[in-house]
Coordinates of C-alpha atoms and ligand atoms in Angstrom, one line a residue:
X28 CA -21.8 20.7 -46.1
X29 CA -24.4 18.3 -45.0
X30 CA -22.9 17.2 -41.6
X31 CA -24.2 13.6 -42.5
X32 CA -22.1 13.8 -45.2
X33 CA -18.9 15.2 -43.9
X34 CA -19.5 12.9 -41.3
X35 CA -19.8 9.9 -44.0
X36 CA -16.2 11.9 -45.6
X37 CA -14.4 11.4 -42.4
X38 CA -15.2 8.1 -41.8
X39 CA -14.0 6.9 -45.5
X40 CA -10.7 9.0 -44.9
X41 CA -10.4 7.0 -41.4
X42 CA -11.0 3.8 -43.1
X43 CA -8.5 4.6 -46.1
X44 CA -5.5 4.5 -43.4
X45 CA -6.5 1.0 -42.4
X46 CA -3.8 -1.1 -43.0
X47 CA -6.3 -4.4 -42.8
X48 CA -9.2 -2.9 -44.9
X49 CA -8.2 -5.1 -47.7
X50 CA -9.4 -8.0 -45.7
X51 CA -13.5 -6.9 -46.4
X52 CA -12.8 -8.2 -50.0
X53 CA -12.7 -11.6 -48.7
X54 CA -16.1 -11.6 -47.3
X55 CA -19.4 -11.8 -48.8
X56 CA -21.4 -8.4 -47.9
X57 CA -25.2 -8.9 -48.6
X58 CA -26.6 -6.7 -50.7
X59 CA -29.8 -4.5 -48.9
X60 CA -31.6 -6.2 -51.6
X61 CA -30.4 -9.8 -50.7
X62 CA -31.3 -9.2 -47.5
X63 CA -35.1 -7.9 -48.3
X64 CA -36.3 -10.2 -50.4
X65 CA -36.6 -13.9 -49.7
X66 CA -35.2 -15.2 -52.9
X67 CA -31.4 -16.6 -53.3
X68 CA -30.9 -14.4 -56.5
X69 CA -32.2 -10.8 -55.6
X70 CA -34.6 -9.4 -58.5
X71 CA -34.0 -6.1 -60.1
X72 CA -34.6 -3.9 -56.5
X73 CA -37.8 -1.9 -56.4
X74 CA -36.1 0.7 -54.5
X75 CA -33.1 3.0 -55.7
X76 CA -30.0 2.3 -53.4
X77 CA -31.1 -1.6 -52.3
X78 CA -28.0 -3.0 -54.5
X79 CA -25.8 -1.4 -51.9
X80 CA -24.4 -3.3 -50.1
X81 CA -25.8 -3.9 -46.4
X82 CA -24.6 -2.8 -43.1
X83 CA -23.4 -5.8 -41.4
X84 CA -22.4 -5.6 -37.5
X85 CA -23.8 -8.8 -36.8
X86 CA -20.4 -11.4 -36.2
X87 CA -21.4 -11.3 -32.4
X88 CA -23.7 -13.6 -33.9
X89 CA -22.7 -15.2 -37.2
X90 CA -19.9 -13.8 -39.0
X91 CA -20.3 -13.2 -42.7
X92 CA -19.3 -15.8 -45.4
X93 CA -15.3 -15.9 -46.5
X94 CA -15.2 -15.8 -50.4
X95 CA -12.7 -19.0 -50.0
X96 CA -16.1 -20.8 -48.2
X97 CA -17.1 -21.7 -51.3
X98 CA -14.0 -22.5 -53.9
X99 CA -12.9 -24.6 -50.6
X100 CA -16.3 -26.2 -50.8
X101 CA -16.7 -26.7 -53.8
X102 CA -13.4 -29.1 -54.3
X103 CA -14.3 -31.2 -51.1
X104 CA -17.6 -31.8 -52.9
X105 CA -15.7 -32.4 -56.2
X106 CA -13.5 -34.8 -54.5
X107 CA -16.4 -36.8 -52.5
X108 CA -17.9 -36.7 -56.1
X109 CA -14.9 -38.1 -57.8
X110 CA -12.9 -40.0 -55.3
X111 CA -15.4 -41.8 -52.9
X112 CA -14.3 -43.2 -50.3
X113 CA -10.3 -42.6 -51.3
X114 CA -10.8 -39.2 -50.3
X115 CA -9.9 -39.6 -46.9
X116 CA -6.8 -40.8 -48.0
X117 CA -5.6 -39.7 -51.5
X118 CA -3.6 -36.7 -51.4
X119 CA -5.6 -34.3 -54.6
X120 CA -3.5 -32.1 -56.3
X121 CA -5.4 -29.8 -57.1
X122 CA -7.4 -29.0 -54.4
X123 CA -5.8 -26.8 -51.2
X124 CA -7.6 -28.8 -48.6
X125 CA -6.0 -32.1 -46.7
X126 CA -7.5 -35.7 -47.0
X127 CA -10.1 -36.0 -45.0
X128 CA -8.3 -37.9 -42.3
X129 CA -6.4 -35.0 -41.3
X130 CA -8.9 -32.2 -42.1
X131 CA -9.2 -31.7 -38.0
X132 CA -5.6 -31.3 -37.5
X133 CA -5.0 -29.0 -40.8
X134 CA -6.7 -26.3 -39.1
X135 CA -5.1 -26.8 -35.7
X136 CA -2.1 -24.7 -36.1
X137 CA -3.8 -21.6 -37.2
X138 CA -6.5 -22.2 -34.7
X139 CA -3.7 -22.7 -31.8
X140 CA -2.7 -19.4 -32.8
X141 CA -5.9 -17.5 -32.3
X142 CA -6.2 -18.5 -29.0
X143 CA -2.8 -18.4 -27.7
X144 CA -2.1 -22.4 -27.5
X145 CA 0.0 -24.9 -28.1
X146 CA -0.9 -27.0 -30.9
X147 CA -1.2 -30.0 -29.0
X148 CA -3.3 -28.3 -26.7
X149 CA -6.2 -27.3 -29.3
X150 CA -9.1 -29.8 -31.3
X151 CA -11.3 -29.0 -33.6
X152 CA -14.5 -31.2 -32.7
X153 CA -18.4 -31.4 -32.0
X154 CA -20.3 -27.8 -31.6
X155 CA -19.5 -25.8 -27.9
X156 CA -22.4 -27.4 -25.9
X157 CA -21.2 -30.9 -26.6
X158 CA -17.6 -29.6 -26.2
X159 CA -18.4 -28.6 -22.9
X160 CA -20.3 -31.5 -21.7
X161 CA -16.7 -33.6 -22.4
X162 CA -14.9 -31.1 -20.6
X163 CA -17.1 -31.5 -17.9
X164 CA -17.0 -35.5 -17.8
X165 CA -13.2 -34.6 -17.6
X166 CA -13.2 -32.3 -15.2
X167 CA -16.0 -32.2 -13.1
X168 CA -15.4 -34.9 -10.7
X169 CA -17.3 -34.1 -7.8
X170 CA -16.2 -34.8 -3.6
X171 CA -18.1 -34.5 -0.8
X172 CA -16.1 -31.6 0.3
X173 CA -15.7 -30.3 -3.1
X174 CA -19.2 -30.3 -5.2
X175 CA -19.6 -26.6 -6.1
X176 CA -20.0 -25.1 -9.8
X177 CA -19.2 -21.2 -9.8
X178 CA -20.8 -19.4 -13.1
X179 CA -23.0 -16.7 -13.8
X180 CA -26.4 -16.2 -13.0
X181 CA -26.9 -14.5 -16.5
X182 CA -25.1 -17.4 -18.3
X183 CA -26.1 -18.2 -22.1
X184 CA -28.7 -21.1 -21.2
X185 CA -27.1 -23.5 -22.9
X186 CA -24.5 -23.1 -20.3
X187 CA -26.6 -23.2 -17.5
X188 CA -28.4 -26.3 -18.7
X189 CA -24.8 -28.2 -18.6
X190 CA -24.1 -27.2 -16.0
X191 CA -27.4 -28.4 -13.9
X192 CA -27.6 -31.6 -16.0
X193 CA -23.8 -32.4 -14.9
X194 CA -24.6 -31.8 -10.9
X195 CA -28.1 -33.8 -11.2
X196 CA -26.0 -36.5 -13.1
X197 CA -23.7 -36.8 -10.0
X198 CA -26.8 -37.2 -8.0
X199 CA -26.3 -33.3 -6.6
X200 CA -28.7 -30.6 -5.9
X201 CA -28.1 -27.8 -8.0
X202 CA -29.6 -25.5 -5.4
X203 CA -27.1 -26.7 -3.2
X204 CA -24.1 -27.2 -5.7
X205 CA -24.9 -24.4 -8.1
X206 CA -23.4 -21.0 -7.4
X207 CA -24.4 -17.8 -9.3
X208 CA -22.7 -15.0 -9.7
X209 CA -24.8 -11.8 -9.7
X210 CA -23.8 -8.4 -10.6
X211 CA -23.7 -6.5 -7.0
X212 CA -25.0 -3.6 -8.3
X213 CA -28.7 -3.5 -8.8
X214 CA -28.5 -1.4 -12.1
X215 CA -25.7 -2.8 -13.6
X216 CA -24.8 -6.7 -15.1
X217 CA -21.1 -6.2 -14.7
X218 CA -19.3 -8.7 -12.9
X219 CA -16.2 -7.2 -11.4
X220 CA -13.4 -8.9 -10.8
X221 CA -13.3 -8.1 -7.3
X222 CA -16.6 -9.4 -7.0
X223 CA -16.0 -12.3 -8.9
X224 CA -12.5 -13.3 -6.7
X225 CA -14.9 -12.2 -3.2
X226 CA -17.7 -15.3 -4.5
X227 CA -14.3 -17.3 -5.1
X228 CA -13.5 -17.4 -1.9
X229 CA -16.8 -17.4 0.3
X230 CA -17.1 -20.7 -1.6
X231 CA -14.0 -21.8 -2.3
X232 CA -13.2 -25.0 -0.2
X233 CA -16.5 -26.3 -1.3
X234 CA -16.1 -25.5 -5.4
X235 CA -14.9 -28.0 -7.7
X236 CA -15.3 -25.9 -10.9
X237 CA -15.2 -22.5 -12.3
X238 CA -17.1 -21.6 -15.4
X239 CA -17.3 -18.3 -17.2
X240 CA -17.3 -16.6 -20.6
X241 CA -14.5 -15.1 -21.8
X242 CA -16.9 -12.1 -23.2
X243 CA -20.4 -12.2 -21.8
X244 CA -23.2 -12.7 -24.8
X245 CA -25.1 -9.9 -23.4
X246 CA -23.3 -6.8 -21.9
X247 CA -20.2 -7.8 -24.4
X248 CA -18.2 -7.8 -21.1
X249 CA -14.7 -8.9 -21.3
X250 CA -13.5 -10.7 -18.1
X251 CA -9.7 -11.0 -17.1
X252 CA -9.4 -14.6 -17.8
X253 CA -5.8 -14.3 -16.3
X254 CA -5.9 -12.9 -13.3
X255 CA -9.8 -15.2 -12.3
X256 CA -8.3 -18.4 -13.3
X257 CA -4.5 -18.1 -11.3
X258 CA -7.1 -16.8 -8.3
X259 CA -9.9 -19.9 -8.9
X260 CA -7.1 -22.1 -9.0
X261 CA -4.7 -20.8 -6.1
X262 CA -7.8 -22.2 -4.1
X263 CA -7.9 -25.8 -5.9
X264 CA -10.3 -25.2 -8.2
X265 CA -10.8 -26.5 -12.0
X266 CA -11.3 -23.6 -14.2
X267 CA -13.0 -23.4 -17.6
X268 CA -13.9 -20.6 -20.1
X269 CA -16.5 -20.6 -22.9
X270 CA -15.2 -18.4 -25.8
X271 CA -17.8 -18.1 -28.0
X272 CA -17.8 -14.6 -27.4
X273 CA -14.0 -14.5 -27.5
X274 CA -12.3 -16.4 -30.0
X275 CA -11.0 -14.4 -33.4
X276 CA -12.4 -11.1 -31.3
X277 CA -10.0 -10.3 -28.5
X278 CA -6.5 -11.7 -28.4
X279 CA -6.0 -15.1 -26.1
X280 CA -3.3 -16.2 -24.0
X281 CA -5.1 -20.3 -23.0
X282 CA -1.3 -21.9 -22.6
X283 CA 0.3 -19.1 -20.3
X284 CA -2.8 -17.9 -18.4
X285 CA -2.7 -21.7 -17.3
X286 CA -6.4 -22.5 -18.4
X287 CA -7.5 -26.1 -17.5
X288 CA -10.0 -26.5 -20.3
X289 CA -11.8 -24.0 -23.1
X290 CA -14.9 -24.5 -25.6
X291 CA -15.6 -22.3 -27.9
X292 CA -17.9 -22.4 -31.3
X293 CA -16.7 -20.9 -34.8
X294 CA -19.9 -19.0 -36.7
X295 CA -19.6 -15.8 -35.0
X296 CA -16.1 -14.4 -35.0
X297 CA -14.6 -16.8 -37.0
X298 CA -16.7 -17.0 -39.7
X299 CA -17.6 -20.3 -40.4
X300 CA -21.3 -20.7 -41.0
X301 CA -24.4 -21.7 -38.4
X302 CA -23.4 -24.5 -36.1
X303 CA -20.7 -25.0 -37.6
X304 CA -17.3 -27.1 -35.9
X305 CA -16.7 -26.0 -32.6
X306 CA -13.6 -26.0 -30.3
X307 CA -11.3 -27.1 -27.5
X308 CA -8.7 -26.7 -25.6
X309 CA -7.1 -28.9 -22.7
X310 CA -3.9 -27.7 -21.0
X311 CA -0.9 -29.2 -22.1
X312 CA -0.8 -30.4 -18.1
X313 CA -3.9 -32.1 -18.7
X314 CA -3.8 -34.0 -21.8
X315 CA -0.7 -36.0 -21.0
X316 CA -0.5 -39.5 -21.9
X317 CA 2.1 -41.9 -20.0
X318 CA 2.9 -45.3 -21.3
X319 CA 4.2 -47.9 -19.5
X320 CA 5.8 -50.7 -21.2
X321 CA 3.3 -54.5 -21.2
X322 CA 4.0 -55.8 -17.4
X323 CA 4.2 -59.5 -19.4
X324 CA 6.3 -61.0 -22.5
X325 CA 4.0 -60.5 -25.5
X326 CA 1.7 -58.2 -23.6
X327 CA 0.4 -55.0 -24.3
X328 CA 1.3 -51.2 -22.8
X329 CA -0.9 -49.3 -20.8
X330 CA -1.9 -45.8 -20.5
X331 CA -2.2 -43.2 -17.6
X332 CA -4.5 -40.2 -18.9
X333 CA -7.0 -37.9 -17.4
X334 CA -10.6 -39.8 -17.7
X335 CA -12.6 -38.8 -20.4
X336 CA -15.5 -39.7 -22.6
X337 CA -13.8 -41.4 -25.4
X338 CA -14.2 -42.3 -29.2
X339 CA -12.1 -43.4 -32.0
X340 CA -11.4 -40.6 -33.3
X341 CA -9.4 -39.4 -29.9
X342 CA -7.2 -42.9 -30.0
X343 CA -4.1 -42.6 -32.0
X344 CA -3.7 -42.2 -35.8
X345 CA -1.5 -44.9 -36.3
X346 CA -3.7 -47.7 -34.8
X347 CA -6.9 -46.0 -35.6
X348 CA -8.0 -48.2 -38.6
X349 CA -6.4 -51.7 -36.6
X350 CA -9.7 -51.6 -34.6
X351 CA -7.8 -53.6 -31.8
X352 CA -10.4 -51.8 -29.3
X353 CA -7.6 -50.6 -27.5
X354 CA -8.1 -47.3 -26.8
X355 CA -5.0 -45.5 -26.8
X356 CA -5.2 -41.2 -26.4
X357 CA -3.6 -39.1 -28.6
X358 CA -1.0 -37.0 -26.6
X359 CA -3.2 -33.6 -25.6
X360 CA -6.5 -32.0 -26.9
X361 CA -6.5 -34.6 -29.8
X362 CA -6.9 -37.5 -27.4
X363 CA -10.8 -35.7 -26.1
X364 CA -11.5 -35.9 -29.8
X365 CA -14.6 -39.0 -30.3
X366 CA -16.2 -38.7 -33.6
X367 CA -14.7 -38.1 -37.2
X368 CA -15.8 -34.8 -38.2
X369 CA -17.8 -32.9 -40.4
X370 CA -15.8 -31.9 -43.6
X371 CA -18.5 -29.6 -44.9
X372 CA -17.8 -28.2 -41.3
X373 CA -13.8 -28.3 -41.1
X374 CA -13.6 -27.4 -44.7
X375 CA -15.5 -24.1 -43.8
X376 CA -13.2 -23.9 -41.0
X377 CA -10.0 -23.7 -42.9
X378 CA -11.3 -21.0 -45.5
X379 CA -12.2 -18.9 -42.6
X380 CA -8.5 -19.4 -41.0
X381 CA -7.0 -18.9 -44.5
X382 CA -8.0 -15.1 -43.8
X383 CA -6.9 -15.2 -40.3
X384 CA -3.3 -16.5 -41.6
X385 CA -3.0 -12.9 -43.3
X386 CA -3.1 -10.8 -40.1
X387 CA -2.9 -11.8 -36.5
X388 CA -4.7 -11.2 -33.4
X389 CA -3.0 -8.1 -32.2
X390 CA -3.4 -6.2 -35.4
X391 CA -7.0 -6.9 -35.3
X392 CA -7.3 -6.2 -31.7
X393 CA -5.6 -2.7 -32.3
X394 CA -8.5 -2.5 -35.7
X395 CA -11.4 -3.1 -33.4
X396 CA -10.4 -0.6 -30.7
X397 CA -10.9 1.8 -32.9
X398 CA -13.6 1.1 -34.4
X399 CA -15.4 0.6 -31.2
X400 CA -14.5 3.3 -29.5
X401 CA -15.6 5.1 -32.7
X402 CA -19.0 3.4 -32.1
X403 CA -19.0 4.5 -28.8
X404 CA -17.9 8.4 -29.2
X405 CA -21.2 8.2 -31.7
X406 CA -23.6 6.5 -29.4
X407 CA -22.7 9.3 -26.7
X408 CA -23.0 12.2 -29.2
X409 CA -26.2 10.8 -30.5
X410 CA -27.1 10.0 -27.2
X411 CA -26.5 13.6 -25.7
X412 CA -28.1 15.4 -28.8
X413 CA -31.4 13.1 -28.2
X414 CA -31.5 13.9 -24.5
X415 CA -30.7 18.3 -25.3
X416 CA -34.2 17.6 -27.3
X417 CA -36.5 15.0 -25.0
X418 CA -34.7 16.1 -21.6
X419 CA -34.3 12.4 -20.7
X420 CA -32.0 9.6 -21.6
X421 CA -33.4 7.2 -24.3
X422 CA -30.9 4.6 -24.4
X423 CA -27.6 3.8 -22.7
X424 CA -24.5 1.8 -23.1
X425 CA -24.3 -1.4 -20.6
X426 CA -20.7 -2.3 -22.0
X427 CA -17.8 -1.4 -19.7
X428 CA -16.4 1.9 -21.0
X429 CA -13.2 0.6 -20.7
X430 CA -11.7 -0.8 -24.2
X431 CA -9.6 -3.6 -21.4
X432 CA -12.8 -4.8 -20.5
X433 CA -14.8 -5.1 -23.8
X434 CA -14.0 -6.9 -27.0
X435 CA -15.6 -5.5 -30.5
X436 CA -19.5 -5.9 -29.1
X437 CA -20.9 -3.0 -27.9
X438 CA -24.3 -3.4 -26.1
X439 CA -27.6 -0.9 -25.9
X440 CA -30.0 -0.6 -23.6
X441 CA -32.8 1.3 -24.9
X442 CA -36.0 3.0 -22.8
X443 CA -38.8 0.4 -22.7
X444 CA -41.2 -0.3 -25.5
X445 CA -38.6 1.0 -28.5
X446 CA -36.7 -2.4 -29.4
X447 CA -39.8 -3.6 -31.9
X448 CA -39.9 -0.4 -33.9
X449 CA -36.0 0.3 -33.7
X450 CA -34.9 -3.1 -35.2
X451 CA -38.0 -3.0 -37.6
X452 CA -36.2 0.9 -39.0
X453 CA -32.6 -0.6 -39.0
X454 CA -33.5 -3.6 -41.1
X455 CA -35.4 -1.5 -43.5
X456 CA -32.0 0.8 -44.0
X457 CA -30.1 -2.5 -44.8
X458 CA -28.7 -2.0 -40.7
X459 CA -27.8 -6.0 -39.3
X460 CA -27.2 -5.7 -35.4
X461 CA -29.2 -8.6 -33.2
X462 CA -31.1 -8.0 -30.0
X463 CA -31.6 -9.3 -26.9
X464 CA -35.3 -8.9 -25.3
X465 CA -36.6 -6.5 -23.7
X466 CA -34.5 -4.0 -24.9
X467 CA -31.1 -4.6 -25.6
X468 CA -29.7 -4.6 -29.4
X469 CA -25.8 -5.7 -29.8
X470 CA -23.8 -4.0 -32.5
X471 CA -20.3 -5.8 -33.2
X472 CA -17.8 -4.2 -35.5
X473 CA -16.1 -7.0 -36.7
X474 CA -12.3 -5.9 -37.5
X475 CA -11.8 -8.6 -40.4
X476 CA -14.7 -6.9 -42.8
X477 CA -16.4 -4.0 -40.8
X478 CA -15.2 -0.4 -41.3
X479 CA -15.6 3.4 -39.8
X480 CA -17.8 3.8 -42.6
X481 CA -20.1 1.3 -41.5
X482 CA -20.2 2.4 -38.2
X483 CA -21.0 5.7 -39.1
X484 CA -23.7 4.1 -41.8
X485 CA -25.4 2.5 -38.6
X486 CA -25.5 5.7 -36.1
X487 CA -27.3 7.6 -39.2
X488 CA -30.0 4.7 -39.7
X489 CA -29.9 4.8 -35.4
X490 CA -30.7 8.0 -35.3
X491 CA -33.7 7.9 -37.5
X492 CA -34.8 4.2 -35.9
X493 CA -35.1 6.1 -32.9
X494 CA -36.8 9.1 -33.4
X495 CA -39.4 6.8 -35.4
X496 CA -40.0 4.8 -32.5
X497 CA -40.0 7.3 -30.2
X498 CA -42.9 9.0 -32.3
X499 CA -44.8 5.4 -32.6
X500 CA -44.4 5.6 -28.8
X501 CA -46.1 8.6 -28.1
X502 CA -48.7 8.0 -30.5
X503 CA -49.5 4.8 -28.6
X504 CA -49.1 6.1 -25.5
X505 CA -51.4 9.4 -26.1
X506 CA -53.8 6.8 -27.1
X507 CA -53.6 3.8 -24.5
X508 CA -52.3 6.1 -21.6
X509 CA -49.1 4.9 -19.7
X510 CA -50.4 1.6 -19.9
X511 CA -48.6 -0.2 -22.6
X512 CA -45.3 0.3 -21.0
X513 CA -42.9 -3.0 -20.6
X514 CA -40.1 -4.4 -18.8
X515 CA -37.3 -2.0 -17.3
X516 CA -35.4 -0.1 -20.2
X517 CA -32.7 2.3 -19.6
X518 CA -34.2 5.5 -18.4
X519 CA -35.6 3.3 -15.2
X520 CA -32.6 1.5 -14.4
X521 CA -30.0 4.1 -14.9
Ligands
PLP608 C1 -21.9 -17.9 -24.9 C2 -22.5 -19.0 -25.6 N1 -22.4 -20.3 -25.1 C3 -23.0 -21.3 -25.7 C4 -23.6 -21.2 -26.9 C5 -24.2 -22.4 -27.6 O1 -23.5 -22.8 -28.7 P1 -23.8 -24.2 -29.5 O2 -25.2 -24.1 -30.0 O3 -22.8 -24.1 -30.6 O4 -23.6 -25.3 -28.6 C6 -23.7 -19.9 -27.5 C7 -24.4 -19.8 -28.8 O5 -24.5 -18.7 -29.3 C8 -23.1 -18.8 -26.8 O6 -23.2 -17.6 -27.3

């Protein structure tokens, strides 16, 4: 038999003992087709095959569409259309979805459960770079002694930028109060724990905060959240994580692994569309609220609560609409809360937690550890049978190895001057993985809607991305020399 085939055969016999495989229904999987051709409604496809459906290993980046997006949608915009204004309030029977004064907190519990919180502990609010410049108004209060921010050299930009905005708005120098963590190994961008506690505590009685991803965008690195933050904080330092990476991919533990603070954003793992509502959580330690009773007849109670950038939205529910102007926090995460939000946004939300609410974290953990180490036992095969044949190495995994220290994102790194003509092959076979210039291309089973099969799908289309570049190489390089080359790819830095 065809060993593409057999290959094809094992994969579907893998995926028909998945216990979660029924979950893929829920999603919307673009059709090669829908993908190709830049209208909504694909025409009849020119090419035999293109009303298959496409190879999607792209939730690192934005998760595909729940079916329930848009019958949810579709009755917030029925009720805006037929209740005005009443439908913050009026309860409508025959939609699923809360009025819109309590869409925020109707996702909450399910949300609390994806990343291992109390409910109290968890809003639903802004998008992850705002999220994490309130954290940091919180929790970035800056000494004399204590003025350091630890996070990584190689963190997402957006990150960085917060970061440096937040020391220059304390009137600090980020080349003296920014400290980042590089890999110590010149040919790897793995941050090992050991490492990471060593940077800890060279700058420890100077650092007020601790910032790091829970999975790094790039390598797909998974960092022991537990372990860094009791380490960061045995030294009296703040510690927050951005999850972006993290949430609905790897199980989370925010309330036990005593986290200070979290952000995290919802269109890649969770599934809720492009910039869609983000997250937060605030330790249960943290968002206490204590009142103490008006110090004169008639007066009013006072509050004691962390500081905060505040808005309406955080002051309580029952005094919300009185507009006293007394600003009086919502017990926990709520209380960070300023605007009202999006309900295009939070309705998304809840159709993508709907499918969460029929499985739970550990049963897709146990999924995507398969399936990625399934990706990986191809990449080295395919790997190994491309090396027999050039007698080099052509691309190489820069992912820890170890399923502990990796969530479902599995990241390439391919020889220099291959990316352009590798992507350019996989989206012509209907393959979605993103990439990372110069030479890195992420692929992300996704345990809620990927499969073996589409694994499988990918390392066939790989396979023949490659050896197409690989030929446009040479060609180019038999005709410019070795002149053309680019920036390190993996057969310089291995
Ligand atoms: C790790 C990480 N941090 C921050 C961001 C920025 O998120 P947002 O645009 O929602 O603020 C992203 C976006 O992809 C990200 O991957």
């Amino acid at each position: 038999m065809d060993p593409g085939q057999a290959g094809l055969d094992y994969a579907r016999q893998l995926d028909s003992k998945d216990k979660l495989r029924h979950l893929r229904d829920h999603f919307h999987i673009p059709t090669k087709a829908e993908l190709s051709q830049t209208t909504l409604h694909a025409s009849t496809p020119s090419r035999p095959g293109q009303d298959e459906p496409s190879t999607y290993l792209c939730g690192n980046s934005l998760g595909l569409q729940p079916k329930l997006t848009q019958k949810y949608m579709q009755q917030y915009l029925s009720t805006w259309a037929t209740k005005g204004v009443y439908g913050h309030f009026k309860e409508v029977e025959d939609s699923e979805l809360a009025p819109w004064l309590h869409v925020d907190d109707d996702c909450v519990p399910a949300m609390a459960k994806i990343v291992g919180a109390m409910e109290s502990e968890v809003a639903v609010m802004q998008t992850l770079t705002a999220n994490l410049h309130f954290m940091m108004a919180s929790f970035y209060r800056p000494s004399k002694e204590r003025h350091k921010i630890i996070l990584e050299g190689k963190a997402f930009p957006s990150d960085h930028y917060a970061v440096e905005s937040h020391i220059r708005h304390h009137n600090l120098d980020p080349t003296t109060s920014m400290v980042l963590l590089e890999s110590f190994k010149p040919e790897s961008s793995i941050l090992e724990t050991s490492h990471i506690l060593s940077i800890i505590d060279a700058h420890a009685s100077e650092t007020a905060l601790l910032l790091l991803p829970g999975i790094q965008f790039y390598t797909g690195q998974l960092f022991d959240i537990n372990t860094i933050t009791a380490h960061a904080q045995s030294k009296g330092i703040t510690v927050g994580w951005d999850l972006a990476h993290a949430v609905g991919n790897v199980p989370l533990s925010l309330h036990d692994w005593n986290v200070d603070f979290a952000v995290w954003c919802t269109y890649k793992y969770l599934n809720c569309g492009p910039g869609s509502i983000g997250g937060c959580f605030v330790h249960e330690r943290h968002g206490r609220v204590d009142e103490h009773p008006p110090s004169t007849p008639g007066g009013e109670p006072t509050f004691d609560y962390t500081p905060r950038l505040s808005g309406w939205w955080g002051s309580s529910k029952s005094s919300r609409f009185a507009m006293t102007n007394r600003f009086h926090p919502i017990p926990g995460a709520g209380g960070f809360q300023l605007s009202n939000p999006s309900v295009a946004d939070t309705t998304a939300l809840r159709a993508s937690l709907d499918v969460f609410k029929q499985t739970d974290m550990s049963k897709l953990r146990e999924k995507s550890l398969r399936l990625t180490a399934y990706l990986q036992t191809w990449l080295d095969v395919l790997a190994k049978e491309l090396e027999g044949r050039l007698g080099r190495k052509c691309f190489g995994i820069i992912t820890p190895r170890d399923a502990e220290q990796r969530g479902a994102q599995i990241s390439v790194l391919l020889d220099d001057g291959l990316l352009d003509a590798v992507m350019e092959s996989l989206e012509e076979d209907g393959i979605v993985v993103d990439e990372r210039k110069p030479s890195v291309i992420r692929v992300a089973p996704a345990p809620l809607y990927n499969n073996h099969e589409d694994v499988f799908r990918f390392i066939e289309a790989f396979r023949s991305a490659l050896n197409h570049a690989l030929t446009e190489k040479e060609s180019k390089e038999s005709v410019m020399g070795n002149g053309g080359r680019g920036e390190k790819g993996w057969s310089e830095i291995k």
